[in-house]
Coordinates of C-alpha atoms and ligand atoms in Angstrom, one line a residue:
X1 CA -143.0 -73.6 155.0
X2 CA -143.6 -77.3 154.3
X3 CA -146.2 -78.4 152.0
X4 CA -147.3 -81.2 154.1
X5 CA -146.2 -80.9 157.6
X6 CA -146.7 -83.5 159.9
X7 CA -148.0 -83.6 163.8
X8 CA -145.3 -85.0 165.5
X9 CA -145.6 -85.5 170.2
X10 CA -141.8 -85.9 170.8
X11 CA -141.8 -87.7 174.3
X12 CA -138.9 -88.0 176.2
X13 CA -137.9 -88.2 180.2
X14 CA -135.2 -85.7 179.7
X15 CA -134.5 -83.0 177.2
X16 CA -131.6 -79.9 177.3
X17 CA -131.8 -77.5 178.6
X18 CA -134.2 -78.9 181.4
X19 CA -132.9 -81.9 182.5
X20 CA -130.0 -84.0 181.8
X21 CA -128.0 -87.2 182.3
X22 CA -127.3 -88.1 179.0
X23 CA -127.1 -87.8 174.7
X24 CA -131.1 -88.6 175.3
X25 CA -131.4 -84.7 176.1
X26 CA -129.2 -83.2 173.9
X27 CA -131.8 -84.9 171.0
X28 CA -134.9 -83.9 173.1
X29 CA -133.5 -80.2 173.2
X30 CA -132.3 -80.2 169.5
X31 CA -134.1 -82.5 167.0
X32 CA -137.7 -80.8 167.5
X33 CA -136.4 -77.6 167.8
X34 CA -135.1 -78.1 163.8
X35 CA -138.4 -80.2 162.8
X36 CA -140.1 -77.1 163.7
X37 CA -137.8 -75.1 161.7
X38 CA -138.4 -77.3 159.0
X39 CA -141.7 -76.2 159.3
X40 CA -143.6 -79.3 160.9
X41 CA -145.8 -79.1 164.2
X42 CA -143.5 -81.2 166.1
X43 CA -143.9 -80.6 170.5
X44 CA -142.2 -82.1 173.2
X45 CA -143.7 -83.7 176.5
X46 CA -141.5 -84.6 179.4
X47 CA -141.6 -85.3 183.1
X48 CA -141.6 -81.5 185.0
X49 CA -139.2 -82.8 187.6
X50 CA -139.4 -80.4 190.5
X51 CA -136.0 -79.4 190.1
X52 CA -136.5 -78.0 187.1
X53 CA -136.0 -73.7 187.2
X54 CA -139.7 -72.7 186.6
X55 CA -138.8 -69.2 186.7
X56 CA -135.7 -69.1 184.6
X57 CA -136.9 -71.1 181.9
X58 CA -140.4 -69.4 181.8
X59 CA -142.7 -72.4 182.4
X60 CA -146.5 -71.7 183.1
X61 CA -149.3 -73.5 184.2
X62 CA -151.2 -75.0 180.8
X63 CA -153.5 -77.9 182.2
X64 CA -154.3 -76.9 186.1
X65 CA -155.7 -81.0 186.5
X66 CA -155.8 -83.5 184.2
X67 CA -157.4 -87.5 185.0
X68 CA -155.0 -89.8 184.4
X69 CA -155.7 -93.3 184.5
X70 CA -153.0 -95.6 186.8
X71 CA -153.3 -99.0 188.2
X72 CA -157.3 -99.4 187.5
X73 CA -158.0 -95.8 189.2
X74 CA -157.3 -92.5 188.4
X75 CA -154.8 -90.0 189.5
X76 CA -153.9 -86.2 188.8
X77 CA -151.3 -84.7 186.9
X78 CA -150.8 -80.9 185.9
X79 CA -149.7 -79.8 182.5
X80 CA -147.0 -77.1 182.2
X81 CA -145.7 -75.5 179.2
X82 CA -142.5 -73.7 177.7
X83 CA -140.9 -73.9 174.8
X84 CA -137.4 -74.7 173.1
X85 CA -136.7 -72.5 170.1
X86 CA -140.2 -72.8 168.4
X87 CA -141.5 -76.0 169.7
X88 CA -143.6 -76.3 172.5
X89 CA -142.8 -78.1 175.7
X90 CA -145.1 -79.2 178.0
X91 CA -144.4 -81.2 181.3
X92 CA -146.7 -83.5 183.3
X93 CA -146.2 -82.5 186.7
X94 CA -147.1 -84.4 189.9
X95 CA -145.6 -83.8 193.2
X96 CA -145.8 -87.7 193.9
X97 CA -143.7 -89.0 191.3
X98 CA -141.7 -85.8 189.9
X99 CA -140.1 -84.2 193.1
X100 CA -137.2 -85.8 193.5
X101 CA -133.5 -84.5 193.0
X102 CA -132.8 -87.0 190.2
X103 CA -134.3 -88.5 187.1
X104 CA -133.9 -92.0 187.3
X105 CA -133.3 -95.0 189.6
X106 CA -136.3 -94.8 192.3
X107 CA -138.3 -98.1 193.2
X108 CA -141.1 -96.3 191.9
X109 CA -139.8 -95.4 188.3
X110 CA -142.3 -97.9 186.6
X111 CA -144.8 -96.4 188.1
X112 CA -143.3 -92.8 187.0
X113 CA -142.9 -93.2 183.4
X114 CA -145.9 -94.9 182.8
X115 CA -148.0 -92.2 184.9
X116 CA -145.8 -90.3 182.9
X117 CA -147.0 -91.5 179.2
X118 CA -150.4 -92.3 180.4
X119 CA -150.9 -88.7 181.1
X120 CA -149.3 -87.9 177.8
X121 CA -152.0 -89.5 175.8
X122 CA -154.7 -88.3 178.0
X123 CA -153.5 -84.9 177.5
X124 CA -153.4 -85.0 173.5
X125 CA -157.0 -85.9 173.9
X126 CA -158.4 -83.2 175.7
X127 CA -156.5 -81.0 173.9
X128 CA -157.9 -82.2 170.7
X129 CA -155.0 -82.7 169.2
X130 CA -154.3 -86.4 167.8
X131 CA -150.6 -86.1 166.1
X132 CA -149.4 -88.1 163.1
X133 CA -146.7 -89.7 164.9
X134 CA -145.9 -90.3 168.4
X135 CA -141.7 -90.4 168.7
X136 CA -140.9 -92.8 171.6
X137 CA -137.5 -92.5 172.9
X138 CA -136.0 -95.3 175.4
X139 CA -137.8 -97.3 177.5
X140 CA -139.5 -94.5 180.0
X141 CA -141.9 -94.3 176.4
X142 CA -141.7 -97.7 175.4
X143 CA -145.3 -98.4 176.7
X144 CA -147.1 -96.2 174.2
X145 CA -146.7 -98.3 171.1
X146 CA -147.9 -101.4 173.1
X147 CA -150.6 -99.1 173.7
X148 CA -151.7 -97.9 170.3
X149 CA -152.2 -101.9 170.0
X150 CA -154.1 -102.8 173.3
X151 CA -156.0 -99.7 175.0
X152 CA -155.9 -97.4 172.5
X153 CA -156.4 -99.5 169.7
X154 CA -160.0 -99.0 169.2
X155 CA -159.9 -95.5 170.3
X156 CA -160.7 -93.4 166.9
X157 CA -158.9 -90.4 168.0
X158 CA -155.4 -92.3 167.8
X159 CA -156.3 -94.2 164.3
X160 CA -154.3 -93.0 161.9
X161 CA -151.7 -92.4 164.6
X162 CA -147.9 -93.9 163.7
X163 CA -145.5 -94.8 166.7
X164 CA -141.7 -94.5 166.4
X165 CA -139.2 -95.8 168.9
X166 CA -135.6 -94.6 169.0
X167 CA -133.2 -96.6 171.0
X168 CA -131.0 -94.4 172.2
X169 CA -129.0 -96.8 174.3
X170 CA -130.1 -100.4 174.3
X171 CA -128.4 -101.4 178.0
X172 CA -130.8 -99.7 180.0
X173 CA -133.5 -101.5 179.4
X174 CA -136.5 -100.9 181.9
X175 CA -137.3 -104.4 183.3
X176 CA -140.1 -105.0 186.3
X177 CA -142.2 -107.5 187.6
X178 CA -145.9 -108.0 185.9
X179 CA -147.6 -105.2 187.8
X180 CA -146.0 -102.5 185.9
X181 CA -148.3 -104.3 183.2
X182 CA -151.5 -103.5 185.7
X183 CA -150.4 -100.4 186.5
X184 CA -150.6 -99.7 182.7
X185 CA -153.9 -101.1 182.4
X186 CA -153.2 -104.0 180.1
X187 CA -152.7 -107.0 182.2
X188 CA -155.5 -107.9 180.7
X189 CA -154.3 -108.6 177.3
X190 CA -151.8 -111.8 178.7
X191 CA -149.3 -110.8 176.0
X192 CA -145.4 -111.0 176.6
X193 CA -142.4 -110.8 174.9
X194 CA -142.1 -113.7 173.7
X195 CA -139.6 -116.0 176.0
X196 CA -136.0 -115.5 176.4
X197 CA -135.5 -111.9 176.6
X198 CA -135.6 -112.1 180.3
X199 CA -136.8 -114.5 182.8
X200 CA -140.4 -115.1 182.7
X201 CA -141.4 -113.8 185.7
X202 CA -139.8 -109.7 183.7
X203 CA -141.6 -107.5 182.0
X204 CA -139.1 -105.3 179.5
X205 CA -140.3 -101.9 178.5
X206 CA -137.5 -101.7 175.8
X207 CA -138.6 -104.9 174.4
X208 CA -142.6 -104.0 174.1
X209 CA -140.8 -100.8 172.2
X210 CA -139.3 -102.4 169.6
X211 CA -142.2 -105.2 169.5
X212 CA -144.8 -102.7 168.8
X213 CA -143.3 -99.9 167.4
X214 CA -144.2 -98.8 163.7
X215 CA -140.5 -97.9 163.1
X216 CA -137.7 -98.5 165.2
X217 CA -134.8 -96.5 165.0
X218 CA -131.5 -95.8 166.6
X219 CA -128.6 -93.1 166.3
X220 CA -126.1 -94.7 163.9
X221 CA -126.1 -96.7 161.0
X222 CA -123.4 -99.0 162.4
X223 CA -125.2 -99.5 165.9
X224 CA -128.6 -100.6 164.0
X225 CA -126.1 -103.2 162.3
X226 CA -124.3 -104.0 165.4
X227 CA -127.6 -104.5 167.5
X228 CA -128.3 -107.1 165.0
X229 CA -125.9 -109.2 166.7
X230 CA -125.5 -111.1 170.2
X231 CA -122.3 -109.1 171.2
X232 CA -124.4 -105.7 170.9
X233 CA -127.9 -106.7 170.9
X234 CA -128.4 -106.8 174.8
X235 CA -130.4 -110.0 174.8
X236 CA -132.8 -108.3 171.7
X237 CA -130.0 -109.2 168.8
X238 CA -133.2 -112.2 168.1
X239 CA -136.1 -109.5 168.2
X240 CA -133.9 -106.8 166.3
X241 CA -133.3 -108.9 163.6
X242 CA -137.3 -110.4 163.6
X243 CA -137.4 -106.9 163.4
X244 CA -135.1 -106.0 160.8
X245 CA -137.1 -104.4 158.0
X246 CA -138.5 -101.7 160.5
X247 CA -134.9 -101.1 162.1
X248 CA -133.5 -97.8 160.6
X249 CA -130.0 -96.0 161.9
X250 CA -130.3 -92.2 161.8
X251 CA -127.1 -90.5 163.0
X252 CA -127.2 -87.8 166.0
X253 CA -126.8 -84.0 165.4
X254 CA -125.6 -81.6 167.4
X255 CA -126.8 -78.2 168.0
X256 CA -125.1 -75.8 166.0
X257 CA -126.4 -72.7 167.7
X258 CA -125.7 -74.4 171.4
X259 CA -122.5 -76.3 170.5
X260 CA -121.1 -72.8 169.0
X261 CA -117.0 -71.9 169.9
X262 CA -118.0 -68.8 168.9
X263 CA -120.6 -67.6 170.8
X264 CA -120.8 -70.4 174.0
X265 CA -120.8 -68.1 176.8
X266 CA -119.1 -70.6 179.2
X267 CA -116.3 -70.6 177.9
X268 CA -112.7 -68.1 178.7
X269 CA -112.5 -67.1 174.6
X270 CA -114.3 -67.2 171.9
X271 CA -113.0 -68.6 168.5
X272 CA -113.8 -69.8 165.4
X273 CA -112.6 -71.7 161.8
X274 CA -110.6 -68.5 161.0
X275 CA -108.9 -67.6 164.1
X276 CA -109.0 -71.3 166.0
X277 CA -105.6 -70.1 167.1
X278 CA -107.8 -68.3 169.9
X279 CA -108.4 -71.9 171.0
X280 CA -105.1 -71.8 172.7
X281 CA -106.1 -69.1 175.2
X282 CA -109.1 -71.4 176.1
X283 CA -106.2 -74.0 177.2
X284 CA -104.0 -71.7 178.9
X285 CA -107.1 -70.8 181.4
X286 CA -108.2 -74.1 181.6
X287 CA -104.6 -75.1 182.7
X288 CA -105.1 -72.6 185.2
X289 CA -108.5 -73.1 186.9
X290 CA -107.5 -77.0 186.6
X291 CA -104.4 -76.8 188.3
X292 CA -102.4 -77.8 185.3
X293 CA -99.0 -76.8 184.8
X294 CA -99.7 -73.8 182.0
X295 CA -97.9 -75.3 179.2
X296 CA -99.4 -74.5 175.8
X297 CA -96.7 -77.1 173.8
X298 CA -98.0 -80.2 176.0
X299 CA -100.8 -81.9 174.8
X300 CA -104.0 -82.0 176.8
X301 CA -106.7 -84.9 176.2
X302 CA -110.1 -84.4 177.8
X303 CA -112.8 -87.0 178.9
X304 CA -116.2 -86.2 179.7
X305 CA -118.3 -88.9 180.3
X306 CA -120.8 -91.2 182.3
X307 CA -118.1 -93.0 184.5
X308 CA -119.3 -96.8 182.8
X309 CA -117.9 -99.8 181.5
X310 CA -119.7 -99.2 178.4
X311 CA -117.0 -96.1 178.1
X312 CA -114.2 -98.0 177.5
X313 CA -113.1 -96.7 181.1
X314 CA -112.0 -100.0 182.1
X315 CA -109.2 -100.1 179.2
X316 CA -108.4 -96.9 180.7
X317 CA -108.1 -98.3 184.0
X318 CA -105.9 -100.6 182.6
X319 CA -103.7 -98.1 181.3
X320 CA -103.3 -95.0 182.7
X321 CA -100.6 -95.1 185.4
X322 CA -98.4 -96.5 181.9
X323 CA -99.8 -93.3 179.6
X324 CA -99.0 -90.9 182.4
X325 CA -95.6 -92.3 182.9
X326 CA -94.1 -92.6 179.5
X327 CA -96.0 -90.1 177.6
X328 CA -95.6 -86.2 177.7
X329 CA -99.3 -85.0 177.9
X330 CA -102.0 -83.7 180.4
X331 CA -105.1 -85.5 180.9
X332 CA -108.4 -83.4 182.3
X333 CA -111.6 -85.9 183.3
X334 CA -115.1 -84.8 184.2
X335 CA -117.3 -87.1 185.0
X336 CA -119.6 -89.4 187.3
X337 CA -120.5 -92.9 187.9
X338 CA -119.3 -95.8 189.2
X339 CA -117.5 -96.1 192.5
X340 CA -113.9 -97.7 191.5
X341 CA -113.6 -95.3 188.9
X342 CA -113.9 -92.3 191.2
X343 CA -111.0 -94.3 193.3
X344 CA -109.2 -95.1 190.6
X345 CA -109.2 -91.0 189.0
X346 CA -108.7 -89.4 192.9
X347 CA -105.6 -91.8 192.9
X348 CA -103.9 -90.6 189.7
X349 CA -105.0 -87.3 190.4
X350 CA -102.9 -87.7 193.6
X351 CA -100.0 -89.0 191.7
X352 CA -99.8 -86.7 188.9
X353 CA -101.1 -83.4 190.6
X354 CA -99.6 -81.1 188.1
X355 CA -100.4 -83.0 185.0
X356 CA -103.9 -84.8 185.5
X357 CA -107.5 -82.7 187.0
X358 CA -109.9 -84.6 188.1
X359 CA -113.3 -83.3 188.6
X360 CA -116.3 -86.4 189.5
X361 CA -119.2 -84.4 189.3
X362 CA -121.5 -83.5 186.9
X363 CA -120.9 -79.9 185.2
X364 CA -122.3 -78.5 181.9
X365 CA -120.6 -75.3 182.2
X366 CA -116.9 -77.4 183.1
X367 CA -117.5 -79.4 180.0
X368 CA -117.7 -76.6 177.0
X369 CA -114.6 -75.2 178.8
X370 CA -112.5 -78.4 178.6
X371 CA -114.4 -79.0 174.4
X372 CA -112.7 -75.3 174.1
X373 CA -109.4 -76.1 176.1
X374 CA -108.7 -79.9 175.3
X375 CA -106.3 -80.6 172.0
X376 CA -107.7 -84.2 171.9
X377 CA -110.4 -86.1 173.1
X378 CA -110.5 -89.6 174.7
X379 CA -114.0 -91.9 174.0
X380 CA -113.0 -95.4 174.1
X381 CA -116.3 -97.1 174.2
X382 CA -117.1 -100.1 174.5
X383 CA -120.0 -99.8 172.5
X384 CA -121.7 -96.3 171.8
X385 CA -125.2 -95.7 170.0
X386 CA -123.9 -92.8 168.8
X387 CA -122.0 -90.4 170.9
X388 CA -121.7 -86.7 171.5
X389 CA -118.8 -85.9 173.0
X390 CA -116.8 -86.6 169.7
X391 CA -118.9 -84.6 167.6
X392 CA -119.1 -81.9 170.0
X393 CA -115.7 -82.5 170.6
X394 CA -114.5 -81.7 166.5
X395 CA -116.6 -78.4 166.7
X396 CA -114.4 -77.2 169.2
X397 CA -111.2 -78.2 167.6
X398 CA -110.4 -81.0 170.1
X399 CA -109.4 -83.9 168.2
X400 CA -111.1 -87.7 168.8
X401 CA -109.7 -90.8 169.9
X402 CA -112.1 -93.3 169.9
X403 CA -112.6 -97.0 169.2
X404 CA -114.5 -97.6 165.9
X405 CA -117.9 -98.6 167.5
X406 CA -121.5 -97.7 166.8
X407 CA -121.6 -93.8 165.8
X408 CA -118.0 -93.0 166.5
X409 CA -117.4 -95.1 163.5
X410 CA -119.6 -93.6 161.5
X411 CA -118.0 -89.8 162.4
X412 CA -114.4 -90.5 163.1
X413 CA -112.1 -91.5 160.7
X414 CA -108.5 -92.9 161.1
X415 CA -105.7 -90.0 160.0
X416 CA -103.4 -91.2 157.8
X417 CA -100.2 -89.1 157.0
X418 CA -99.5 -90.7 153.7
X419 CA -102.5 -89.6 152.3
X420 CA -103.4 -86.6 154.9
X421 CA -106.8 -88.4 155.4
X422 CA -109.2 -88.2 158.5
X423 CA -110.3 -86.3 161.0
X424 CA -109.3 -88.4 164.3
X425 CA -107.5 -91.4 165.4
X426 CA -109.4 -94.4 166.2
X427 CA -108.7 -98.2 167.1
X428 CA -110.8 -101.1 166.7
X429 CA -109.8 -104.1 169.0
X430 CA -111.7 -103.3 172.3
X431 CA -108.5 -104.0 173.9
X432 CA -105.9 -101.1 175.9
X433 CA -102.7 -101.7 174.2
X434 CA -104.8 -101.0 170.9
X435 CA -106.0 -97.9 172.9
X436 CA -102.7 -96.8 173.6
X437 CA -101.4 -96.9 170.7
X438 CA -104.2 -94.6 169.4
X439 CA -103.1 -91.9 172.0
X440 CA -99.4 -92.7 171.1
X441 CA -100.0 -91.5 167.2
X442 CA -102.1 -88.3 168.5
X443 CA -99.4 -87.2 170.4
X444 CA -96.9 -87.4 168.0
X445 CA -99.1 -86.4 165.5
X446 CA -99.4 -83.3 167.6
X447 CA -95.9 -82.4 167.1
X448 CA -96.2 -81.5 163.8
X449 CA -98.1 -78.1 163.9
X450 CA -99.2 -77.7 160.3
X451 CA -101.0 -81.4 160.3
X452 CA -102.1 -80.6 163.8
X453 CA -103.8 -77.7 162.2
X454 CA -105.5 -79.7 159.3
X455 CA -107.0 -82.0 161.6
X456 CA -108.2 -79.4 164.3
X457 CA -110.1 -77.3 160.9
X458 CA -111.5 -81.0 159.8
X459 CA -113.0 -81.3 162.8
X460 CA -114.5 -77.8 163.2
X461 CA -115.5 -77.4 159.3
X462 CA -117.3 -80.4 159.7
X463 CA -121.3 -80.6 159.6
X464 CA -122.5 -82.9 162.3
X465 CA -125.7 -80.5 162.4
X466 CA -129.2 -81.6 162.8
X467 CA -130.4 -80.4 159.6
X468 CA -129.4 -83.7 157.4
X469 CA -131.1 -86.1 159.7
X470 CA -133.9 -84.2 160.8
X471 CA -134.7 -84.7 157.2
X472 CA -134.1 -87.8 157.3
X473 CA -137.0 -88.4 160.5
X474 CA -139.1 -86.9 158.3
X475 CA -138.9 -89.5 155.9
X476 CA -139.0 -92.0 158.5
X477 CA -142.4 -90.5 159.7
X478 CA -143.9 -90.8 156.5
X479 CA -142.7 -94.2 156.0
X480 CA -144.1 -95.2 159.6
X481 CA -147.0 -93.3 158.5
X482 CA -147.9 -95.8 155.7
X483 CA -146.7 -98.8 157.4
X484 CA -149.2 -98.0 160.0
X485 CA -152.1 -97.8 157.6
X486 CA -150.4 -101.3 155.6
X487 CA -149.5 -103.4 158.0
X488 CA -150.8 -103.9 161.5
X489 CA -148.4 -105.5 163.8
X490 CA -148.2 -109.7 163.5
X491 CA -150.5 -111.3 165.6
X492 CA -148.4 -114.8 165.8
X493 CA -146.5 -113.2 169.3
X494 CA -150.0 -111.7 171.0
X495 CA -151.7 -113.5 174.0
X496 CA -149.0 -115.8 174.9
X497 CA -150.0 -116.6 178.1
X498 CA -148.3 -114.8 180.9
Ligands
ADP1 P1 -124.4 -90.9 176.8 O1 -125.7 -90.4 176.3 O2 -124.2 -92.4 176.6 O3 -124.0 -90.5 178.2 P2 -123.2 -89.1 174.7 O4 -121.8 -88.9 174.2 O5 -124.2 -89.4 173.7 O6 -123.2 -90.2 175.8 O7 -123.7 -87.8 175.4 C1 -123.1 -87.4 176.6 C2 -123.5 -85.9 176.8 O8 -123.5 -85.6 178.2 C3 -122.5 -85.0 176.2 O9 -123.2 -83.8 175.8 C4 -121.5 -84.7 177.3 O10 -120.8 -83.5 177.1 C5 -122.4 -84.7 178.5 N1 -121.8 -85.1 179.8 C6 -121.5 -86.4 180.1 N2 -120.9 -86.4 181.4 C7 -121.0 -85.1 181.8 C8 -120.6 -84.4 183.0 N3 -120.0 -85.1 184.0 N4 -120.7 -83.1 183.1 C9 -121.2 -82.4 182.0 N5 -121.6 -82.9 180.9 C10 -121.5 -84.3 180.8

């Protein structure tokens, strides 16, 4: 048990095994879950989206009505409650802004996140429960920081309350006109981000994070240097770096028990570090189900991704009619996103029927089976926070090919034969020829069985586990912690007129 465990109210609008579009809820669903392990009263809130499986995932009723205030009146939420591993879960609920099929991208969504928080804080206090840290994540939570420092500010039940705020991807950014900033109930307080973040007339929610926030982290060390930059920073490279003693880079786990080739039951075989040649029978069915010609010799890279830009999909674009006419391998892709690229995978899916499977959906179950049955895997970002799908990738023996960007610099090394170094291949121009010939030394690489090997155990020996940086939050927390009572945020950017 720890000596001196901390309160920590995790908040985040999506969290595995609940509800997912992204790396955001593979963190909600793993970091607390190994806080509490560590012996810390850490608890999750997020949004109970109506689509979320009540019955199989055991959620009750814990708050029948709570007041929330919204927009200068009140409104009613409920409070439910589960739990992932240890850590409690609980989930504002309310029919008006949570049933809907997705997540994101309703005219409404300013209105649902900050009903969302709002009800958060409300529900600490009746409670009676006032946590050491509140750990913000994205902009659906960026509001709570500006709050500790407006309507919460003389509230004693949140004094010696720290806020954190993770930046998990700085694109999407949460921008809206100035009534989000009623509807939060501090229009009053006339204080902006200070010009040229976006026009005047915006509000940014991921900007008011990083301004207010105690801490600010994100998921790799390289991304919190790259941010610091105008080719990564989004339009916030100015505040990041005004920011820069706050600004910490804490590198993703994974979930060990979840992410397990050993025990994951969607997937054909099980296997592990001392038999991964069971991995092979995981191909052979994946060939199968895919449509693939069932070819155990012939290399097969996997993608599974958000179909974006920020992906690197457009260097694939570029490339792949070239890759899947001069090179022997098969290429599987899962994924969905933007319109040309669905065009542009149905068409070489046409083309190559027997060598490429296309599948433009989203599919938790698909994607373990192609970690297990994929040799290689393709994650040419453009830019990535810190990425997943490499590290999840290496635990099931499927070797990376990325660019060297944000995390997957910081977890994928370059393999060099001469000195039988690395655990991937990677490339660093941003550019598809440099991508290419990335592929190009994996699959010759791939020839050779015995180094083949020695990569594939690299990858799966590895310990991209959450243990090493949840201790390394922990830290952070206490460092916010202090902060918080040391320094109170700089006045010289409040009340500029809005
Ligand atoms: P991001 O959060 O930017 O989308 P990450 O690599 O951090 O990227 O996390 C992506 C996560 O989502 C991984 O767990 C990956 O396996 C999963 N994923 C992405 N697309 C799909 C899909 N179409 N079906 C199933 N899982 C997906």
């Amino acid at each position: 048990m720890n000596e001196n465990p901390l309160k920590v109210l995790f908040l985040a609008s999506e969290a595995t095994p609940f509800a997912k579009t992204g790396g955001l809820a593979d963190v909600a669903g793993a970091l607390p879950k190994t806080l509490k392990e560590l012996g810390h009263d850490i608890r999750v809130v997020m949004p109970g989206y109506g689509f979320i499986d009540r019955e199989k995932f055991m959620i009750k009723e814990f708050m029948a009505e709570l007041t929330v205030p919204m927009n200068g009146q009140t409104e009613q939420a409920a409070i439910l409650e589960t739990t992932i591993g240890q850590a409690p879960v609980y989930m504002v609920y309310s029919p008006k802004y949570f049933d809907r099929e997705g997540i994101y991208m309703y005219h409404d969504d300013a209105d649902r996140f900050v009903f969302f928080c709002r009800a958060a804080m409300e529900m600490l206090k009746r409670i009676d429960w006032a946590p050491d840290i509140l750990h913000c994540n994205d902009w659906h939570t960026a509001i709570i920081p500006n709050w500790l420092h407006t309507i919460y500010k003389d509230d004693p039940f949140f004094n010696r309350t720290a806020s954190i705020y993770s930046i998990h991807n700085l694109a999407y950014q949460g921008v809206f006109g100035h009534r989000v900033l009623e509807i939060a109930g501090v229009a009053k307080y006339q204080f902006m981000i200070p010009p040229g973040v976006s026009p005047e007339n915006q509000i940014n929610m991921m900007g008011r994070g990083i301004f207010f926030a105690d801490l600010v982290n994100t998921v790799s060390r390289t991304y919190a240097e790259e941010i610091l930059t105008p080719e990564y920073g989004q339009g916030f490279d100015w505040l990041l770096r005004e920011r820069r003693d706050r600004l910490y880079g804490i590198l993703n786990g994974i979930d060990y028990e979840v992410q397990n080739p050993a025990t994951d039951p969607h997937i054909y075989r099980h296997y592990d570090l001392n038999h991964p040649e069971l991995k092979l029978e995981n191909k052979t069915a994946l060939q199968r189900e895919a449509g693939l010609a069932e070819e155990p010799n012939t290399p097969l890279i996997g993608m599974i991704s958000r179909l974006s830009d920020q992906k690197g999909f457009d260097l694939v674009g570029q490339v792949i009619e070239a890759m899947m006419d001069n090179l022997r391998f098969q290429f599987i892709l899962l994924g969905t996103g933007e319109e040309r690229y669905h065009h542009l995978f149905n068409s070489i899916k046409d083309r190559f029927p027997d060598r490429s499977a296309v599948y433009l959906t989203f599919n938790a179950s698909l994607a373990q089976k192609i970690y297990a049955g994929s040799d290689m895997f393709l994650m040419p970002s453009r830019f990535e926070p810190c990425g997943l799908g490499q590290l999840i990738a290496m635990r099931y023996g499927s070797v990376p090919i990325v660019r060297e960007t944000g995390g997957l610099k910081d977890t994928v090394s370059n393999y060099n034969p001469a000195t039988d170094s690395g655990n991937g291949f990677t490339f660093k121009k941003y550019d598809a020829l440099a991508m290419y010939t990335a592929i190009v030394r994996a699959i010759e690489t791939y020839r050779y069985r015995e180094r083949w090997r020695t990569l594939v155990n690299r990858g799966m020996s590895a310990d991209f586990s959450w243990r090493n940086s949840a201790l390394k939050y922990v830290d952070l927390y206490r460092r916010a912690l202090n902060i918080r009572a040391d320094h109170p945020v700089p006045n010289e950017f409040l009340n500029v007129p809005g």
